[in-house]
Amino acid sequence: MVTAAALFSGDLASARRAMRSLVLPGQRRLHFTHESDGRRKRILDAITELGPTVTIYDASAHHRRRQREACLDALVENLASSGTRMLVLESDESIVELDRKTLYRSVRRHGCHEILEYRHLRAFEEPLLAVPDALAWCWQRGGHWKTRVREMVEEIRTV
């Protein structure tokens, strides 16, 4: 599963400030897994205010080794059709090389290699990476957490 949260470029500076303001002293970044329930609710309130457009890509039908590739390819397909110019993914050294290969192929396959730029950043470098992190956690956790974020999810795309 890959969770993508899109924000309009005009809102990015204020959105980053809003997310940075939630980082506590001693924290480098928000990481939803490590937050208390009270903090999770506060973070979700802030995310709701940002108004992200969220798509969840589900590739559970694929072999485990192909799931992320399938999700990223579907994500690039959606981004190409919307004219998106920038994709930022959280950097995970264990998969960044596979991501780069997948994205290189996908942007060419979907005809957006001259328009769509993609980057891998660490979560403390890009505070907006906390948005899909939080939403993915809630979705997978289920129960009242999933209910809380359901209205932000525009599409669940099975790939």
PDB file of C-alpha atoms in Angstrom:
ATOM      1  CA  MET A   1       0.000   0.000   0.000  1.00  0.00           C
ATOM      2  CA  VAL A   2       1.179   3.495  -0.852  1.00  0.00           C
ATOM      3  CA  THR A   3      -0.664   6.556   0.409  1.00  0.00           C
ATOM      4  CA  ALA A   4      -0.333   9.760  -1.609  1.00  0.00           C
ATOM      5  CA  ALA A   5      -1.415  13.133  -0.254  1.00  0.00           C
ATOM      6  CA  ALA A   6      -1.557  16.025  -2.717  1.00  0.00           C
ATOM      7  CA  LEU A   7      -1.509  19.673  -1.707  1.00  0.00           C
ATOM      8  CA  PHE A   8      -1.754  22.695  -3.986  1.00  0.00           C
ATOM      9  CA  SER A   9       1.614  24.351  -4.538  1.00  0.00           C
ATOM     10  CA  GLY A  10       0.291  27.732  -3.397  1.00  0.00           C
ATOM     11  CA  ASP A  11      -0.376  26.287   0.059  1.00  0.00           C
ATOM     12  CA  LEU A  12       2.956  24.523   0.609  1.00  0.00           C
ATOM     13  CA  ALA A  13       4.819  27.139   2.673  1.00  0.00           C
ATOM     14  CA  SER A  14       1.978  27.557   5.167  1.00  0.00           C
ATOM     15  CA  ALA A  15       1.359  23.800   5.195  1.00  0.00           C
ATOM     16  CA  ARG A  16       5.017  23.164   6.044  1.00  0.00           C
ATOM     17  CA  ARG A  17       4.850  25.738   8.849  1.00  0.00           C
ATOM     18  CA  ALA A  18       1.722  24.088  10.233  1.00  0.00           C
ATOM     19  CA  MET A  19       3.331  20.648  10.268  1.00  0.00           C
ATOM     20  CA  ARG A  20       6.642  21.943  11.699  1.00  0.00           C
ATOM     21  CA  SER A  21       4.737  23.645  14.516  1.00  0.00           C
ATOM     22  CA  LEU A  22       3.597  20.211  15.694  1.00  0.00           C
ATOM     23  CA  VAL A  23       7.130  18.870  16.141  1.00  0.00           C
ATOM     24  CA  LEU A  24       7.914  18.819  19.860  1.00  0.00           C
ATOM     25  CA  PRO A  25      11.216  19.923  21.402  1.00  0.00           C
ATOM     26  CA  GLY A  26      13.664  17.045  21.040  1.00  0.00           C
ATOM     27  CA  GLN A  27      11.873  15.607  17.996  1.00  0.00           C
ATOM     28  CA  ARG A  28      13.398  15.881  14.537  1.00  0.00           C
ATOM     29  CA  ARG A  29      10.138  15.008  12.838  1.00  0.00           C
ATOM     30  CA  LEU A  30       6.592  13.789  13.351  1.00  0.00           C
ATOM     31  CA  HIS A  31       6.259  10.032  13.213  1.00  0.00           C
ATOM     32  CA  PHE A  32       2.668   9.003  13.801  1.00  0.00           C
ATOM     33  CA  THR A  33       3.585   5.575  15.182  1.00  0.00           C
ATOM     34  CA  HIS A  34       5.467   7.171  18.076  1.00  0.00           C
ATOM     35  CA  GLU A  35       2.811   9.706  19.073  1.00  0.00           C
ATOM     36  CA  SER A  36       0.251   9.435  21.875  1.00  0.00           C
ATOM     37  CA  ASP A  37      -3.420   9.230  20.939  1.00  0.00           C
ATOM     38  CA  GLY A  38      -3.959  12.827  22.062  1.00  0.00           C
ATOM     39  CA  ARG A  39      -1.134  14.035  19.830  1.00  0.00           C
ATOM     40  CA  ARG A  40      -2.429  11.907  16.971  1.00  0.00           C
ATOM     41  CA  LYS A  41      -5.791  13.656  17.200  1.00  0.00           C
ATOM     42  CA  ARG A  42      -4.114  17.076  17.210  1.00  0.00           C
ATOM     43  CA  ILE A  43      -1.969  16.138  14.204  1.00  0.00           C
ATOM     44  CA  LEU A  44      -5.027  14.855  12.328  1.00  0.00           C
ATOM     45  CA  ASP A  45      -6.860  18.108  13.079  1.00  0.00           C
ATOM     46  CA  ALA A  46      -3.967  20.024  11.501  1.00  0.00           C
ATOM     47  CA  ILE A  47      -3.887  17.696   8.490  1.00  0.00           C
ATOM     48  CA  THR A  48      -7.640  18.094   8.008  1.00  0.00           C
ATOM     49  CA  GLU A  49      -7.141  21.879   7.936  1.00  0.00           C
ATOM     50  CA  LEU A  50      -4.579  21.466   5.130  1.00  0.00           C
ATOM     51  CA  GLY A  51      -7.217  19.765   2.977  1.00  0.00           C
ATOM     52  CA  PRO A  52      -5.071  17.180   1.207  1.00  0.00           C
ATOM     53  CA  THR A  53      -6.377  15.141  -1.684  1.00  0.00           C
ATOM     54  CA  VAL A  54      -5.564  11.562  -0.754  1.00  0.00           C
ATOM     55  CA  THR A  55      -5.289   8.454  -2.883  1.00  0.00           C
ATOM     56  CA  ILE A  56      -4.486   5.034  -1.478  1.00  0.00           C
ATOM     57  CA  TYR A  57      -2.863   2.595  -3.878  1.00  0.00           C
ATOM     58  CA  ASP A  58      -3.461  -1.040  -2.959  1.00  0.00           C
ATOM     59  CA  ALA A  59      -1.324  -3.646  -4.697  1.00  0.00           C
ATOM     60  CA  SER A  60      -2.011  -6.514  -2.320  1.00  0.00           C
ATOM     61  CA  ALA A  61      -2.934  -8.754  -5.269  1.00  0.00           C
ATOM     62  CA  HIS A  62       0.675  -8.576  -6.498  1.00  0.00           C
ATOM     63  CA  HIS A  63       3.601 -10.597  -5.233  1.00  0.00           C
ATOM     64  CA  ARG A  64       5.136  -8.791  -2.258  1.00  0.00           C
ATOM     65  CA  ARG A  65       8.277  -7.861  -4.221  1.00  0.00           C
ATOM     66  CA  ARG A  66       6.191  -6.110  -6.912  1.00  0.00           C
ATOM     67  CA  GLN A  67       3.710  -4.264  -4.715  1.00  0.00           C
ATOM     68  CA  ARG A  68       5.599  -0.985  -4.313  1.00  0.00           C
ATOM     69  CA  GLU A  69       6.530  -0.915  -8.008  1.00  0.00           C
ATOM     70  CA  ALA A  70       2.871  -1.364  -8.980  1.00  0.00           C
ATOM     71  CA  CYS A  71       1.767   1.379  -6.578  1.00  0.00           C
ATOM     72  CA  LEU A  72       4.410   3.836  -7.780  1.00  0.00           C
ATOM     73  CA  ASP A  73       3.578   3.173 -11.426  1.00  0.00           C
ATOM     74  CA  ALA A  74      -0.128   3.827 -10.756  1.00  0.00           C
ATOM     75  CA  LEU A  75       0.769   6.965  -8.801  1.00  0.00           C
ATOM     76  CA  VAL A  76       2.869   8.301 -11.700  1.00  0.00           C
ATOM     77  CA  GLU A  77       0.012   7.507 -14.093  1.00  0.00           C
ATOM     78  CA  ASN A  78      -2.343   9.632 -11.955  1.00  0.00           C
ATOM     79  CA  LEU A  79       0.202  12.428 -11.605  1.00  0.00           C
ATOM     80  CA  ALA A  80       0.813  12.487 -15.368  1.00  0.00           C
ATOM     81  CA  SER A  81      -2.888  12.923 -16.097  1.00  0.00           C
ATOM     82  CA  SER A  82      -3.190  15.760 -13.563  1.00  0.00           C
ATOM     83  CA  GLY A  83      -0.124  17.676 -14.758  1.00  0.00           C
ATOM     84  CA  THR A  84       1.610  17.427 -11.389  1.00  0.00           C
ATOM     85  CA  ARG A  85       5.150  18.774 -11.429  1.00  0.00           C
ATOM     86  CA  MET A  86       6.696  17.412  -8.202  1.00  0.00           C
ATOM     87  CA  LEU A  87       6.586  14.100  -6.344  1.00  0.00           C
ATOM     88  CA  VAL A  88       8.358  13.786  -2.996  1.00  0.00           C
ATOM     89  CA  LEU A  89       8.816  10.346  -1.488  1.00  0.00           C
ATOM     90  CA  GLU A  90      10.176   9.519   1.938  1.00  0.00           C
ATOM     91  CA  SER A  91      13.719   8.288   1.619  1.00  0.00           C
ATOM     92  CA  ASP A  92      14.230   4.721   2.788  1.00  0.00           C
ATOM     93  CA  GLU A  93      17.721   3.568   1.896  1.00  0.00           C
ATOM     94  CA  SER A  94      16.558  -0.042   1.585  1.00  0.00           C
ATOM     95  CA  ILE A  95      14.249   0.777  -1.352  1.00  0.00           C
ATOM     96  CA  VAL A  96      15.422   4.088  -2.809  1.00  0.00           C
ATOM     97  CA  GLU A  97      17.341   2.471  -5.691  1.00  0.00           C
ATOM     98  CA  LEU A  98      14.349   0.324  -6.683  1.00  0.00           C
ATOM     99  CA  ASP A  99      12.126   3.425  -6.432  1.00  0.00           C
ATOM    100  CA  ARG A 100      14.431   5.371  -8.744  1.00  0.00           C
ATOM    101  CA  LYS A 101      14.437   2.597 -11.346  1.00  0.00           C
ATOM    102  CA  THR A 102      10.664   2.258 -11.136  1.00  0.00           C
ATOM    103  CA  LEU A 103      10.088   6.012 -11.371  1.00  0.00           C
ATOM    104  CA  TYR A 104      12.533   6.374 -14.270  1.00  0.00           C
ATOM    105  CA  ARG A 105      10.550   3.800 -16.262  1.00  0.00           C
ATOM    106  CA  SER A 106       7.141   5.064 -15.150  1.00  0.00           C
ATOM    107  CA  VAL A 107       7.617   8.736 -16.033  1.00  0.00           C
ATOM    108  CA  ARG A 108       8.663   7.684 -19.528  1.00  0.00           C
ATOM    109  CA  ARG A 109       5.859   5.151 -19.902  1.00  0.00           C
ATOM    110  CA  HIS A 110       3.261   7.748 -18.903  1.00  0.00           C
ATOM    111  CA  GLY A 111       4.803  10.586 -20.927  1.00  0.00           C
ATOM    112  CA  CYS A 112       5.613  12.958 -18.087  1.00  0.00           C
ATOM    113  CA  HIS A 113       9.414  12.677 -17.932  1.00  0.00           C
ATOM    114  CA  GLU A 114       9.839  16.316 -18.979  1.00  0.00           C
ATOM    115  CA  ILE A 115       7.267  17.626 -16.494  1.00  0.00           C
ATOM    116  CA  LEU A 116       7.297  15.480 -13.345  1.00  0.00           C
ATOM    117  CA  GLU A 117      10.282  15.818 -11.047  1.00  0.00           C
ATOM    118  CA  TYR A 118      10.690  13.312  -8.234  1.00  0.00           C
ATOM    119  CA  ARG A 119      12.815  13.411  -5.105  1.00  0.00           C
ATOM    120  CA  HIS A 120      13.512  11.255  -2.109  1.00  0.00           C
ATOM    121  CA  LEU A 121      13.806  13.236   1.117  1.00  0.00           C
ATOM    122  CA  ARG A 122      14.029  12.246   4.746  1.00  0.00           C
ATOM    123  CA  ALA A 123      10.980  13.084   6.835  1.00  0.00           C
ATOM    124  CA  PHE A 124      12.823  15.706   8.880  1.00  0.00           C
ATOM    125  CA  GLU A 125      13.789  17.462   5.633  1.00  0.00           C
ATOM    126  CA  GLU A 126      10.200  17.652   4.343  1.00  0.00           C
ATOM    127  CA  PRO A 127       7.608  18.045   7.115  1.00  0.00           C
ATOM    128  CA  LEU A 128       4.738  17.368   4.700  1.00  0.00           C
ATOM    129  CA  LEU A 129       5.833  13.721   4.525  1.00  0.00           C
ATOM    130  CA  ALA A 130       4.117  13.416   7.911  1.00  0.00           C
ATOM    131  CA  VAL A 131       0.769  13.766   6.122  1.00  0.00           C
ATOM    132  CA  PRO A 132       0.747  10.468   4.171  1.00  0.00           C
ATOM    133  CA  ASP A 133       2.548   8.785   7.092  1.00  0.00           C
ATOM    134  CA  ALA A 134      -0.298   9.703   9.446  1.00  0.00           C
ATOM    135  CA  LEU A 135      -3.051   8.859   6.974  1.00  0.00           C
ATOM    136  CA  ALA A 136      -1.525   5.478   6.086  1.00  0.00           C
ATOM    137  CA  TRP A 137      -1.174   4.637   9.777  1.00  0.00           C
ATOM    138  CA  CYS A 138      -4.832   5.504  10.424  1.00  0.00           C
ATOM    139  CA  TRP A 139      -6.046   3.558   7.396  1.00  0.00           C
ATOM    140  CA  GLN A 140      -4.135   0.433   8.335  1.00  0.00           C
ATOM    141  CA  ARG A 141      -4.983   0.723  12.029  1.00  0.00           C
ATOM    142  CA  GLY A 142      -8.690   0.682  11.204  1.00  0.00           C
ATOM    143  CA  GLY A 143     -11.528   1.366  13.620  1.00  0.00           C
ATOM    144  CA  HIS A 144     -12.138   4.963  14.662  1.00  0.00           C
ATOM    145  CA  TRP A 145      -8.782   6.017  13.169  1.00  0.00           C
ATOM    146  CA  LYS A 146      -9.819   4.893   9.703  1.00  0.00           C
ATOM    147  CA  THR A 147     -13.224   6.517  10.138  1.00  0.00           C
ATOM    148  CA  ARG A 148     -11.513   9.760  11.144  1.00  0.00           C
ATOM    149  CA  VAL A 149      -9.553  10.021   7.869  1.00  0.00           C
ATOM    150  CA  ARG A 150     -12.046   8.395   5.485  1.00  0.00           C
ATOM    151  CA  GLU A 151     -13.461  11.733   4.288  1.00  0.00           C
ATOM    152  CA  MET A 152      -9.980  12.856   3.155  1.00  0.00           C
ATOM    153  CA  VAL A 153      -9.512   9.770   0.977  1.00  0.00           C
ATOM    154  CA  GLU A 154     -10.684  10.652  -2.507  1.00  0.00           C
ATOM    155  CA  GLU A 155      -9.837   7.312  -4.106  1.00  0.00           C
ATOM    156  CA  ILE A 156      -8.744   3.813  -3.195  1.00  0.00           C
ATOM    157  CA  ARG A 157      -7.115   2.454  -6.295  1.00  0.00           C
ATOM    158  CA  THR A 158      -6.504  -1.263  -6.596  1.00  0.00           C
ATOM    159  CA  VAL A 159      -3.531  -1.841  -8.877  1.00  0.00           C
TER     160      VAL A 159
END
